[in-house]
Coordinates of C-alpha atoms in Angstrom, one line a residue:
X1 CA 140.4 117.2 147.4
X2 CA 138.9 119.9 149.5
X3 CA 136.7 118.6 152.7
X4 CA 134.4 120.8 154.8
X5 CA 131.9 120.2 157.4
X6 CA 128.1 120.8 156.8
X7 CA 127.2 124.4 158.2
X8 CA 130.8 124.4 159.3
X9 CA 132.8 128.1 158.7
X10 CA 136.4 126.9 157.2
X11 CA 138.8 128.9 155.8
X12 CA 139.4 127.5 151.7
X13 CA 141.6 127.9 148.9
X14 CA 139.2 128.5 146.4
X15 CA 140.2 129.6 142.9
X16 CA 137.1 132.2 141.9
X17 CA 136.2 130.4 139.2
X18 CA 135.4 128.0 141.5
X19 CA 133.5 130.0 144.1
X20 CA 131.2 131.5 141.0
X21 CA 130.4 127.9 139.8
X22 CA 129.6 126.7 143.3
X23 CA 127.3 130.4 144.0
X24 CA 124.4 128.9 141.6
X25 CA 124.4 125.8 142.5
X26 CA 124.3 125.8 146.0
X27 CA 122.2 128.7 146.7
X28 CA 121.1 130.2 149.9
X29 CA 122.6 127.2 151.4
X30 CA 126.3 128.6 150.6
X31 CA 128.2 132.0 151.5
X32 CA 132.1 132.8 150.3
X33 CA 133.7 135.4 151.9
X34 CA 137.0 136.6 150.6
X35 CA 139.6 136.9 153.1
X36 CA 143.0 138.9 153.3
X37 CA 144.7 135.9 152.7
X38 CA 143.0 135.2 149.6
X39 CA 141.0 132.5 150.9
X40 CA 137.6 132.0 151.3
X41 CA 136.1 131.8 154.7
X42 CA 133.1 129.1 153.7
X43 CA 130.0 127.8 154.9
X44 CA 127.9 125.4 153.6
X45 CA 124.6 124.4 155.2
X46 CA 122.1 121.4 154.7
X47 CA 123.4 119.9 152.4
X48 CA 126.4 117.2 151.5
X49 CA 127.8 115.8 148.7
X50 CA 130.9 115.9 145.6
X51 CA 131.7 118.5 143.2
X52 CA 134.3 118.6 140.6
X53 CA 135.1 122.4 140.4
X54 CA 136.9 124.1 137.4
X55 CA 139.9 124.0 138.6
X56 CA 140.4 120.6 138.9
X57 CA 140.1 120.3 142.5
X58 CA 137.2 118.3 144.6
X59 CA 134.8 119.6 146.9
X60 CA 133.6 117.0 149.0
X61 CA 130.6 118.2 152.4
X62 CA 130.1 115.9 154.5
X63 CA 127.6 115.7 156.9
X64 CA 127.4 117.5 160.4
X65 CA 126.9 114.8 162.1
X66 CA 128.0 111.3 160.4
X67 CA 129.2 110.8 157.5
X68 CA 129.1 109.5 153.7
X69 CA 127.8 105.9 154.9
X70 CA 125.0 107.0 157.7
X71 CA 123.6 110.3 154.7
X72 CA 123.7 106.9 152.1
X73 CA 121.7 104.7 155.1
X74 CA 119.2 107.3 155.6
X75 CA 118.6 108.3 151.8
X76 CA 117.6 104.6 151.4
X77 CA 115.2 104.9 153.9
X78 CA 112.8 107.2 153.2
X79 CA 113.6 108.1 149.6
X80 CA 111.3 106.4 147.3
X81 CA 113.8 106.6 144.8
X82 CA 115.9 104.2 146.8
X83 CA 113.2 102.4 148.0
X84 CA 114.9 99.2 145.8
X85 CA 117.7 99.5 147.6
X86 CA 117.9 97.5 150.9
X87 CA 120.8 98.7 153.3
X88 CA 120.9 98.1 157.0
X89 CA 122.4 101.3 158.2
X90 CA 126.6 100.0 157.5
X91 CA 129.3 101.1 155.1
X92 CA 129.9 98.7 151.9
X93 CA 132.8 96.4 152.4
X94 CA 136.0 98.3 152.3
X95 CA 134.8 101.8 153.1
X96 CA 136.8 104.4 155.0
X97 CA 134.5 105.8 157.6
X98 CA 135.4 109.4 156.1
X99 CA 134.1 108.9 153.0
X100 CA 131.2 111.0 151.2
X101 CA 128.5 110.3 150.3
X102 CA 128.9 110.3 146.9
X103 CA 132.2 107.4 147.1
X104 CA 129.9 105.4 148.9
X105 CA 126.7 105.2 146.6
X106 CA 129.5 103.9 143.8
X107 CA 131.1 101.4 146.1
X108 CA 127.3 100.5 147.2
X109 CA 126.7 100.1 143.3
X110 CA 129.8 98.3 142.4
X111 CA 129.2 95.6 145.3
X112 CA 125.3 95.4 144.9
X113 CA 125.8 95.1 141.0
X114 CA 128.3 92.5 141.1
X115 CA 126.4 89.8 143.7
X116 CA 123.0 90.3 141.4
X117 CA 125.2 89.3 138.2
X118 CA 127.1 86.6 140.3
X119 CA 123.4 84.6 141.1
X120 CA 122.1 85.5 137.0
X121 CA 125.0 86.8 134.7
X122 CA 124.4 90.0 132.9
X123 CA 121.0 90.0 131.2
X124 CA 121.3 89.3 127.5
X125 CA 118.4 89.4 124.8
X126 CA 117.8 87.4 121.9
X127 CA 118.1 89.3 118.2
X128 CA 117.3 88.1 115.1
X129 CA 120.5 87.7 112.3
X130 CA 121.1 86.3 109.0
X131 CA 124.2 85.0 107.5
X132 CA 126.1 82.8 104.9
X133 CA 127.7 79.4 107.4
X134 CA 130.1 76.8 106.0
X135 CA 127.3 74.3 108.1
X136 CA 123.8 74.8 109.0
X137 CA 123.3 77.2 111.7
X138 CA 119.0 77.8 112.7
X139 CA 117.2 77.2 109.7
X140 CA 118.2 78.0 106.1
X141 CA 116.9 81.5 104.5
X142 CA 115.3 79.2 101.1
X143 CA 114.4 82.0 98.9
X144 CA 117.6 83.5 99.1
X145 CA 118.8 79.7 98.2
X146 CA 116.7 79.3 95.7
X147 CA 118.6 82.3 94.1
X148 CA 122.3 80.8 94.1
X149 CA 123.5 78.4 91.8
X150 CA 125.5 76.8 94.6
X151 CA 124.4 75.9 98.1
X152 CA 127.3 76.2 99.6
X153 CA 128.0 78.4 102.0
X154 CA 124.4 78.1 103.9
X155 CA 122.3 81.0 104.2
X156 CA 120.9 81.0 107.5
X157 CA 119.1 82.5 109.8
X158 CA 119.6 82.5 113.6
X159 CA 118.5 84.1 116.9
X160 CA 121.9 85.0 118.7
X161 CA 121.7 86.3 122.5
X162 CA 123.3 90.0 122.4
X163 CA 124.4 91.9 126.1
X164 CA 123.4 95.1 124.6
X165 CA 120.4 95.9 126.4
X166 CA 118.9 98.9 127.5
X167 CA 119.6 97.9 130.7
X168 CA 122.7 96.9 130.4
X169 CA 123.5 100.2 128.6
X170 CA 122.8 102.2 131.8
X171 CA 124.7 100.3 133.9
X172 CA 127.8 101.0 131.3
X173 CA 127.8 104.2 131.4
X174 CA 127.4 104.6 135.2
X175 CA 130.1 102.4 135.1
X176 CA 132.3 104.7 132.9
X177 CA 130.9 107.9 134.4
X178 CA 132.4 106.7 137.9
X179 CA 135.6 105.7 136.7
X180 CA 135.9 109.1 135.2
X181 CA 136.3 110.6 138.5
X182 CA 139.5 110.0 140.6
X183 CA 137.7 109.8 143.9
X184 CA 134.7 107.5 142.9
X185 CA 137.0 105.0 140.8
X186 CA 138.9 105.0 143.7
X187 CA 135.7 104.1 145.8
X188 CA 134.9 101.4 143.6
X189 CA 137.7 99.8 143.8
X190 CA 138.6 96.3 141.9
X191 CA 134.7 95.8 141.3
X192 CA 134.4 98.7 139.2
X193 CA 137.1 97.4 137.5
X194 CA 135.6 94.1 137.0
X195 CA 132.3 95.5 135.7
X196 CA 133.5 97.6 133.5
X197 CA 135.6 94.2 132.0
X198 CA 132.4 92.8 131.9
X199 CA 130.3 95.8 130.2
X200 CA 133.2 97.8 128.4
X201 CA 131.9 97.0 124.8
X202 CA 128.2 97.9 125.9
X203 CA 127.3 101.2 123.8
X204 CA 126.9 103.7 126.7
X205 CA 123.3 105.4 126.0
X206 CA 120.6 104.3 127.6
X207 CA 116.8 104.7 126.3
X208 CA 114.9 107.2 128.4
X209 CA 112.8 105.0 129.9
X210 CA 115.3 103.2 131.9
X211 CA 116.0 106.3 133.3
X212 CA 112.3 106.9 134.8
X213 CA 112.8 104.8 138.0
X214 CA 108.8 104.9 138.4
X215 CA 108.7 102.8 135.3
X216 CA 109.4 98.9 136.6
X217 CA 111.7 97.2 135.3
X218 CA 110.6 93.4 133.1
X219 CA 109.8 90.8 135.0
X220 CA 113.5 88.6 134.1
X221 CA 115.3 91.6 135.2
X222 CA 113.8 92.4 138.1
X223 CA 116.4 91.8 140.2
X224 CA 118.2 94.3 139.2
X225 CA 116.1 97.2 140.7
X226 CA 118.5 98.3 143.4
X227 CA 121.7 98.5 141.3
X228 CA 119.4 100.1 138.2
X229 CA 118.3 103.2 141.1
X230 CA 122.1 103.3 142.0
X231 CA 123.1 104.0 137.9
X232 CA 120.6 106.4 137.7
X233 CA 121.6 108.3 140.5
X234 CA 125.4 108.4 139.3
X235 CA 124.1 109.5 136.3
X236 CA 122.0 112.0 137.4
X237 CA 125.2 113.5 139.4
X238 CA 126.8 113.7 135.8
X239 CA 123.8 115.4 134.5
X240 CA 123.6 112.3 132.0
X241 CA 120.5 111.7 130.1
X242 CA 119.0 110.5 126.8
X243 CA 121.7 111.5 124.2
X244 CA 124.7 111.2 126.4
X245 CA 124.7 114.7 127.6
X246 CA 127.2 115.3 129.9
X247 CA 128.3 118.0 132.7
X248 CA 130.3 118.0 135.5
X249 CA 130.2 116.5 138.4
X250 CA 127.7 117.6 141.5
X251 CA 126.6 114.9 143.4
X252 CA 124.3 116.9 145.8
X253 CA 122.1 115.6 148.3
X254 CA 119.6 118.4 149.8
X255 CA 119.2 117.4 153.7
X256 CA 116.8 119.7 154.3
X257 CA 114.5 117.7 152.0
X258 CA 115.4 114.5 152.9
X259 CA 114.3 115.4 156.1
X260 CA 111.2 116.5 155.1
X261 CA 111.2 113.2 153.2
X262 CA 111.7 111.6 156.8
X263 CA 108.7 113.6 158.2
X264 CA 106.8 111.7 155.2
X265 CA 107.8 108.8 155.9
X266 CA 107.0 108.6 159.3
X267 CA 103.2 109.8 158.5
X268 CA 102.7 106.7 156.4
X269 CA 103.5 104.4 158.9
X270 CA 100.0 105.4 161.1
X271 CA 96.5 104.4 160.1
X272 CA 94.7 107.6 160.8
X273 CA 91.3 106.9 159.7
X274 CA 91.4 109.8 157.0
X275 CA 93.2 111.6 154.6
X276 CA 96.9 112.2 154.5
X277 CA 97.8 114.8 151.5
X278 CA 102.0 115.3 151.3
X279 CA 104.0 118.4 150.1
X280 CA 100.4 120.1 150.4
X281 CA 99.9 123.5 148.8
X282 CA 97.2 125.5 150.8
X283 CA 94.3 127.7 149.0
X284 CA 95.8 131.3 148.9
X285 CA 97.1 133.8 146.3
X286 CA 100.3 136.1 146.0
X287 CA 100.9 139.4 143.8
X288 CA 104.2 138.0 143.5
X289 CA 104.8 135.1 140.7
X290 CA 106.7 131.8 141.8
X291 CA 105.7 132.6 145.6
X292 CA 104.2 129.2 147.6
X293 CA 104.4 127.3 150.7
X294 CA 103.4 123.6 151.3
X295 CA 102.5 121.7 154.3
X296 CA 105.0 118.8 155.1
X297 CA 102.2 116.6 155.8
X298 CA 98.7 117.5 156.3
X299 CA 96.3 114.8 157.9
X300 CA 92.4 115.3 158.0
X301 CA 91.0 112.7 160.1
X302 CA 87.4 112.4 162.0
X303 CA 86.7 116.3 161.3
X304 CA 90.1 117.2 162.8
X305 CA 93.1 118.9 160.8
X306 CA 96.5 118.0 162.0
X307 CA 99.3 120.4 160.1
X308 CA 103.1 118.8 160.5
X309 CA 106.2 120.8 159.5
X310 CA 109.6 119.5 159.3
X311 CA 112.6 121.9 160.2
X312 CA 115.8 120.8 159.7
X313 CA 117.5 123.6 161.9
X314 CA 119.5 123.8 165.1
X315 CA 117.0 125.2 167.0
X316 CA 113.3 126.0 167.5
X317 CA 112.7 129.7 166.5
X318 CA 109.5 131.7 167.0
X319 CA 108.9 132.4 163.3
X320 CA 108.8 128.4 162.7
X321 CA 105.6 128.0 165.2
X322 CA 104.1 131.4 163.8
X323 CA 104.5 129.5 160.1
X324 CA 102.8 126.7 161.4
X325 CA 100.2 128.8 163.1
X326 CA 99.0 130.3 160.0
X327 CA 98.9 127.1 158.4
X328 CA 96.4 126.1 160.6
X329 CA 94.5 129.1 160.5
X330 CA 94.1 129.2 157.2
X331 CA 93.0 125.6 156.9
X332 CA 90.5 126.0 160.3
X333 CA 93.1 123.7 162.3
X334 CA 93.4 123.0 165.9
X335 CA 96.8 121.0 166.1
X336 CA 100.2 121.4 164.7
X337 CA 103.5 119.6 164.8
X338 CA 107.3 121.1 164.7
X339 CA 110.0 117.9 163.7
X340 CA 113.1 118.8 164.6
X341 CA 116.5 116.7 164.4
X342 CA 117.7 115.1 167.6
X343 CA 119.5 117.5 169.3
X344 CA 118.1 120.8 168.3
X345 CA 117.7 123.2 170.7
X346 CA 113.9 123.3 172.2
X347 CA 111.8 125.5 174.0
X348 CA 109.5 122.8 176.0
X349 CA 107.3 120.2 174.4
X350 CA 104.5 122.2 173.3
X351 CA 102.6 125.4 173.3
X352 CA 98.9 125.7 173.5
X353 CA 96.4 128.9 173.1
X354 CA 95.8 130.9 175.9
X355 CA 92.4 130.7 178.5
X356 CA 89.3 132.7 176.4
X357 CA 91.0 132.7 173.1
X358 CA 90.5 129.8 170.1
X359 CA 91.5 126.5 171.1
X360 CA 95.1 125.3 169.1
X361 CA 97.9 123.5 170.5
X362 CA 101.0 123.1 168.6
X363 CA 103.6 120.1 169.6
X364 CA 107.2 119.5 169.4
X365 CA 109.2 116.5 168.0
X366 CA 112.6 115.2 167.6
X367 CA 113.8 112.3 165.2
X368 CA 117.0 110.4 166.0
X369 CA 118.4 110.5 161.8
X370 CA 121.2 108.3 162.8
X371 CA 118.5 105.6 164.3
X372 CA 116.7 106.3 161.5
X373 CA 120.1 104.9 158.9
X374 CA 120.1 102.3 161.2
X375 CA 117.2 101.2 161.6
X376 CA 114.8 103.3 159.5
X377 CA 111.7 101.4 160.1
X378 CA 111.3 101.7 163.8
X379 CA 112.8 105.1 164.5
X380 CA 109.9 106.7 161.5
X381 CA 106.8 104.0 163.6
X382 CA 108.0 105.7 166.9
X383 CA 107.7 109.0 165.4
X384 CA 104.7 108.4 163.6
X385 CA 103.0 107.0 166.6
X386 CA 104.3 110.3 168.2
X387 CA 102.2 112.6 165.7
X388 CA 99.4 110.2 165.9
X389 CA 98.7 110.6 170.2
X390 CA 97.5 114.4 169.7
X391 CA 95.0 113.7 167.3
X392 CA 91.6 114.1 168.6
X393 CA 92.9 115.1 172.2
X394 CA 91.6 118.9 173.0
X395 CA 94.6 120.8 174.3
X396 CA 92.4 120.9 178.3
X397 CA 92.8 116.7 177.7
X398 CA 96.3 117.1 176.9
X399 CA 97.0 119.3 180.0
X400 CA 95.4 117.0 182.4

C-alpha cells in the first residue's frame, strides 16, 4: 500500500497504468511527473481517500492535517448524508491513528451495525408460503384438500419470517464489498467477520430505493439509519448500484467541498431574519457552455446582501477577494465574507472600499476543522455568529 500526504510532493513507484487511471479521476487536484528514476514525483491536493489501482497496489491520501478518523469526524458533521450518523470527533474502537479515511468508515460501520442488531436482531419480514406438513402448520389450504383423496400430508398455508430484506440486502453487500478489499477487511476486523456470518446467505442486490438516503427508512427499522448511510457510502466507493454493477475501488472524499459544506453549515446555525439561498448561481450568461459560478452561501436579510465564499487554500490571494467582489457587484451587495481554514495565511481581518468610492467591506474568517470533528456543533455556532456581526453594520460603524 502506497501512502502520501494531502498536497504533499512525494516521490512514487507508480506503474503508468496506474498514473493514467488516477489522471481522470483526480483531476486538477493531481499532477505526475515522471522522474529519471522512473518514479513519479506526486502531488495530490484537497482531497483524501483509497484507491485500488490496476496494478494491484493501494493508494491511500490522507489528510494534511489529521487523519482518517478526524476527515471521518468532520464528514459526519456537516454532511447531510451523514447526518444519521452520530460520532463525537474519536476513532472506532481499535483504530490505528494512521488509518484513512476509507478503513475507518468500515470499522465505523462494522461497530455501529453490530450494537443496532445487538438491542433488535437483524430485521426480518413476514412472507406468505404454502406447503404439504405431516401436522397442521397455519391454516389448511381446503380447496386444494378438497382435491386429494387422502388428507394426509396437510396442505397448509403459513406466514414464515424471512431476513431477506431490502435492507438487509444492502447491508450484505457492503458487507462483502469491504471484505473484498485487503485493507478495509482488515479494518473491520472480527465484526465484519461476524456480520457477514450473520448476513452471508442474504442475496446481495439491493432495490434502488434503499440506495436514496433522502428516502426514510420504515418506521420498525428506523434504527438503522446510521449504519444504512455507512452501506451506501461503501457502496458508492465500489461504484455499486441497482443491478450489482461493480468497479473498482475509489473511496474519494473531495475536501474542498466538504469545506464548503462547513461554510453551509455554519450559516444554518444563525437566525438572520431573511433569506438564506446555498450553492447560489447568480443571474449572468457565458458564450462558453458548461461555464458557472455559485455563491457558497448567499443571505438577503433586512434589504442587505451578505455574499460568503469558502476557500479551502493555504492562503488568502488577491484573485479570491476580487471573485467575491464581483459577486457582490453583480448582486448590488455591500458585504462579503472569505472562510479560510485555521491556519491559512492572512492579510489582516478585512478590507473595506476606499473614502469617495461605493461603500463594500469584505471580511475574513478562519474555521478550526479539527474543533469542528470534535465538536462540530460549537465550532460551525461560533462561526456562524462570526458571519452574522457584520450584517447590517456600514463599514464607517465597523471602523469605529
Amino acid at each position: 500500500m502506497k501512502e502520501v500526504r494531502e498536497g504533499v510532493a512525494v516521490d512514487l513507484d507508480l506503474a503508468p497504468g496506474d498514473v493514467a487511471y488516477l489522471r481522470p479521476l483526480l483531476g486538477q487536484a493531481s499532477s505526475f511527473e515522471r522522474q529519471g528514476s522512473g518514479a513519479f514525483r506526486t502531488l495530490i491536493r484537497r482531497v483524501a481517500g483509497l484507491w485500488a489501482l490496476p496494478s494491484g497496489e493501494a493508494l491511500v491520501v490522507q489528510p494534511e492535517k489529521g487523519n482518517g478518523a478526524d476527515i471521518f469526524a468532520w464528514m459526519c458533521a456537516v454532511d447531510p448524508r451523514f447526518r444519521p450518523v452520530k460520532w463525537r470527533g474519536t476513532a472506532p474502537e481499535g483504530a490505528d491513528g494512521q488509518e484513512g479515511v476509507a478503513s475507518i468508515a468500515v470499522r465505523a460501520f462494522a461497530q455501529i451495525l453490530e450494537e443496532d442488531l445487538s438491542r433488535a436482531g437483524p430485521r426480518r419480514d413476514y412472507q406468505r408460503r404454502e406447503d404439504d406438513a405431516s401436522v397442521l402448520r397455519g391454516t389448511i389450504r381446503w380447496a386444494e384438500l378438497a382435491r386429494r383423496t387422502s388428507p394426509v400430508p396437510v396442505p397448509c398455508r403459513y406466514w414464515e419470517r424471512n431476513i431477506d430484506t431490502p435492507l438487509n440486502r444492502l447491508f450484505a453487500a457492503a458487507i462483502h464489498a469491504a471484505s473484498a478489499h485487503g485493507a478495509l477487511r482488515e479494518a473491520g476486523g472480527m465484526a465484519l467477520d461476524r456480520l457477514h456470518g450473520i448476513f452471508g446467505h442474504v442475496p446481495r442486490l439491493p432495490p434502488a430505493w434503499i440506495l436514496d438516503r433522502t428516502r426514510p427508512l420504515p418506521r420498525l427499522e428506523a434504527d438503522f439509519e446510521a449504519a444504512r448511510s455507512l452501506a451506501v457510502t461503501i457502496l458508492e466507493a465500489f461504484g455499486l448500484s441497482h443491478g450489482g454493477a461493480q468497479r473498482a475501488l475509489a473511496f474519494h472524499v473531495d475536501l474542498a467541498r466538504l469545506f464548503e459544506m462547513t461554510v453551509e453549515a455554519a450559516a444554518r446555525t444563525q437566525a438572520w431574519d431573511g433569506k438564506v439561498a446555498i450553492q447560489y448561481q447568480p443571474p449572468y450568461e457565458a458564450d462558453v457552455a458548461g461555464e458557472e459560478s455559485r455563491i457558497d452561501v448567499l443571505v438577503r436579510a433586512r434589504g442587505e446582501a451578505l455574499v460568503i465564499d469558502a476557500k479551502y487554500s493555504k492562503a488568502f490571494s488577491k484573485s479570491h477577494l476580487y471573485q467575491v467582489l464581483a459577486y457582490m457587484k453583480m448582486l448590488g451587495a455591500r458585504r462579503g465574507a472569505l472562510v479560510y481554514p485555521k491556519g491559512a495565511e492572512l492579510r489582516g481581518e478585512r478590507f473595506w472600499s476606499a473614502p469617495g468610492g461605493p461603500e463594500w467591506e469584505v471580511r475574513l474568517h478562519e474555521v478550526d476543522l479539527v474543533a469542528v470533528a470534535s465538536n462540530g456543533r460549537r465550532e460551525l455556532e461560533r462561526l456562524g455568529e462570526a458571519l452574522k456581526a457584520g450584517m447590517g453594520r456600514t463599514p464607517e460603524e465597523a471602523t469605529a
